[in-house]
Every structure is written in C-alpha cells, then in structure tokens.
Short mmCIF file of C-alpha atoms in Angstrom, two decimals:
data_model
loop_
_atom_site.label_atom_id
_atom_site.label_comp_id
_atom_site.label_asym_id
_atom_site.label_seq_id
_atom_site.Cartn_x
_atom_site.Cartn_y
_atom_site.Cartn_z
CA UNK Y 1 50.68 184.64 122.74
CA UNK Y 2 49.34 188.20 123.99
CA UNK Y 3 45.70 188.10 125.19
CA UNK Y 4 43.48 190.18 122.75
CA UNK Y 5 42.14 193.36 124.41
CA UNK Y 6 39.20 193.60 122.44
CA UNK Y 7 37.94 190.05 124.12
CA UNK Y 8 36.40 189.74 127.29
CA UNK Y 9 37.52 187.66 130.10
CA UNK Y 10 34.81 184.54 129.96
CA UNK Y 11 33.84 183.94 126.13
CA UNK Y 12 31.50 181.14 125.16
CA UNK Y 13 32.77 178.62 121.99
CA UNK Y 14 29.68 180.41 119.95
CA UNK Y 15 31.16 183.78 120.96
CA UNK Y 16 34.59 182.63 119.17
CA UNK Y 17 32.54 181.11 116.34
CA UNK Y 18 30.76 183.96 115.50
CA UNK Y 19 33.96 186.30 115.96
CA UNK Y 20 35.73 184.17 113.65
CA UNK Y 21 32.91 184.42 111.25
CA UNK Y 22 33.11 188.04 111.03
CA UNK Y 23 36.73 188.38 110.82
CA UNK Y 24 36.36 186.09 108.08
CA UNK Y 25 33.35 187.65 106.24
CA UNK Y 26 35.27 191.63 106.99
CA UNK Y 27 38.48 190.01 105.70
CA UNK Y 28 37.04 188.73 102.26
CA UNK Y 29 34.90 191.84 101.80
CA UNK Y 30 38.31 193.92 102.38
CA UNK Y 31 40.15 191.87 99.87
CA UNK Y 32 37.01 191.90 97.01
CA UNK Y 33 36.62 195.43 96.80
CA UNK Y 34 40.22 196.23 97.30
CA UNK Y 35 39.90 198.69 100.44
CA UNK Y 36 42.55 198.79 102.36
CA UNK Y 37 46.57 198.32 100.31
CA UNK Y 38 49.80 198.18 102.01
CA UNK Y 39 50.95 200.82 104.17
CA UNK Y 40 47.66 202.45 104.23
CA UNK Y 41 46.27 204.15 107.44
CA UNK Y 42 42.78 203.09 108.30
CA UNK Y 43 40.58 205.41 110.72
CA UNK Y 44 37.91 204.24 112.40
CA UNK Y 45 35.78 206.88 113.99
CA UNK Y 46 34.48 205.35 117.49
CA UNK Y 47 30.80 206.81 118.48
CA UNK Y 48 30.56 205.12 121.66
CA UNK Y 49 28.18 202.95 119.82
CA UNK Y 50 28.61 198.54 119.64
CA UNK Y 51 29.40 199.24 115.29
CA UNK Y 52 32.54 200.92 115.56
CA UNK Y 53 33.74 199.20 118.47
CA UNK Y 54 33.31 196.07 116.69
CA UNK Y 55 34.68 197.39 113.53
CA UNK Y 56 37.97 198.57 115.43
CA UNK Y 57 37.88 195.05 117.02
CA UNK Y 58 37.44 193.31 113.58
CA UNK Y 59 40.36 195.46 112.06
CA UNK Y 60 42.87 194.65 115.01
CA UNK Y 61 42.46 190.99 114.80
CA UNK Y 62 42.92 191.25 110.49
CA UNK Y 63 45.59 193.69 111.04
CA UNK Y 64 47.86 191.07 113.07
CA UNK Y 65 46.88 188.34 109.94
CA UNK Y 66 46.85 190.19 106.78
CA UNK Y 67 49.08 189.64 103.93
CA UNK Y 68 49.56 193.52 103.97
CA UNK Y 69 51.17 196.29 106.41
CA UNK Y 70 48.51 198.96 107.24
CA UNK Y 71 47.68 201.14 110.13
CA UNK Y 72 44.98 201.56 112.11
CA UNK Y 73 44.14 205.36 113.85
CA UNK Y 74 41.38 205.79 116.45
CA UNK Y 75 39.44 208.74 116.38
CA UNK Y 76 36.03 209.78 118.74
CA UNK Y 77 33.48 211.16 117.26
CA UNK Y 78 31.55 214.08 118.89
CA UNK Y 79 27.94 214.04 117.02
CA UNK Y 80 26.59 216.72 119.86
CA UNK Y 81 24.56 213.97 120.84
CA UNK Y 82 22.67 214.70 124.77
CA UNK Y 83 25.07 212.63 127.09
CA UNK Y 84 28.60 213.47 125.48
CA UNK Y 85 30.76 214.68 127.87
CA UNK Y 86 33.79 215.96 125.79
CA UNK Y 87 36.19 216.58 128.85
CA UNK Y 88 36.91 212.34 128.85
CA UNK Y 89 38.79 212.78 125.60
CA UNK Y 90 42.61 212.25 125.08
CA UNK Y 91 44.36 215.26 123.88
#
C-alpha cells in the first residue's frame, strides 16, 4: 500500500477520524446531488488557501474508492492577490 501524499508524516487517531469523516460526508454529498459521473474530469482550482487543498485531498482519497472512473486536473489560481509570485508556476 502507497503512502498518501496528501497526509503528513505524524497523524494523531483524531486526525484520521476526522479525515475519514469528511471523505465520508464529501462522498455522500457527491453521490446525492449527482456531481461527478463516470469518466468525468474534475478541476479543482488550488488558491494557496487550506479549502482547496483539502478539497483536492478529499477528491484523491474518493477517487482511489469510488464506484466510478473520473479524473481529477489541478489548476492555480492567480486572484492578483499582494504576495503571488506567478514565476513558481508549472508551465
């Protein structure tokens, strides 16, 4: 079994817990309002910001469990916010 990348190295029991929950709650909420279907691409625009990291996360871990095929793309977001420094982008 591959170590998740989206976990860090020392995680406490509540940590898993809680990461479990939300896979669980994002998983249900996914199947309920019918959002993703099979062999759909899914984009998740990263900020920089803890949301969309932990959305990306959440999607990784259902991707490798889900009933379906889909894909998941990674985009970065520029919002011209102070701070951004563009030139630590992947082209």
């Amino acid at each position: 079994m591959s170590k998740d990348p989206f976990l860090p190295n020392n995680v406490s029991g509540n940590f898993i817990k809680l990461r479990n929950k939300l896979i669980s709650a994002t998983g249900k909420a996914i199947a309920d309002f019918n959002m993703i279907e099979d062999k759909d691409v899914v984009m998740v625009c990263l900020s920089g910001g803890k949301d969309s990291y932990t959305l990306l996360s959440l999607l990784s871990a259902l991707k490798k469990r889900a009933p379906i095929d889909f894909s998941i793309v990674a985009m970065n977001l520029d919002q011209k916010q102070p701070q951004f420094y563009p030139e630590v982008r992947v082209q």
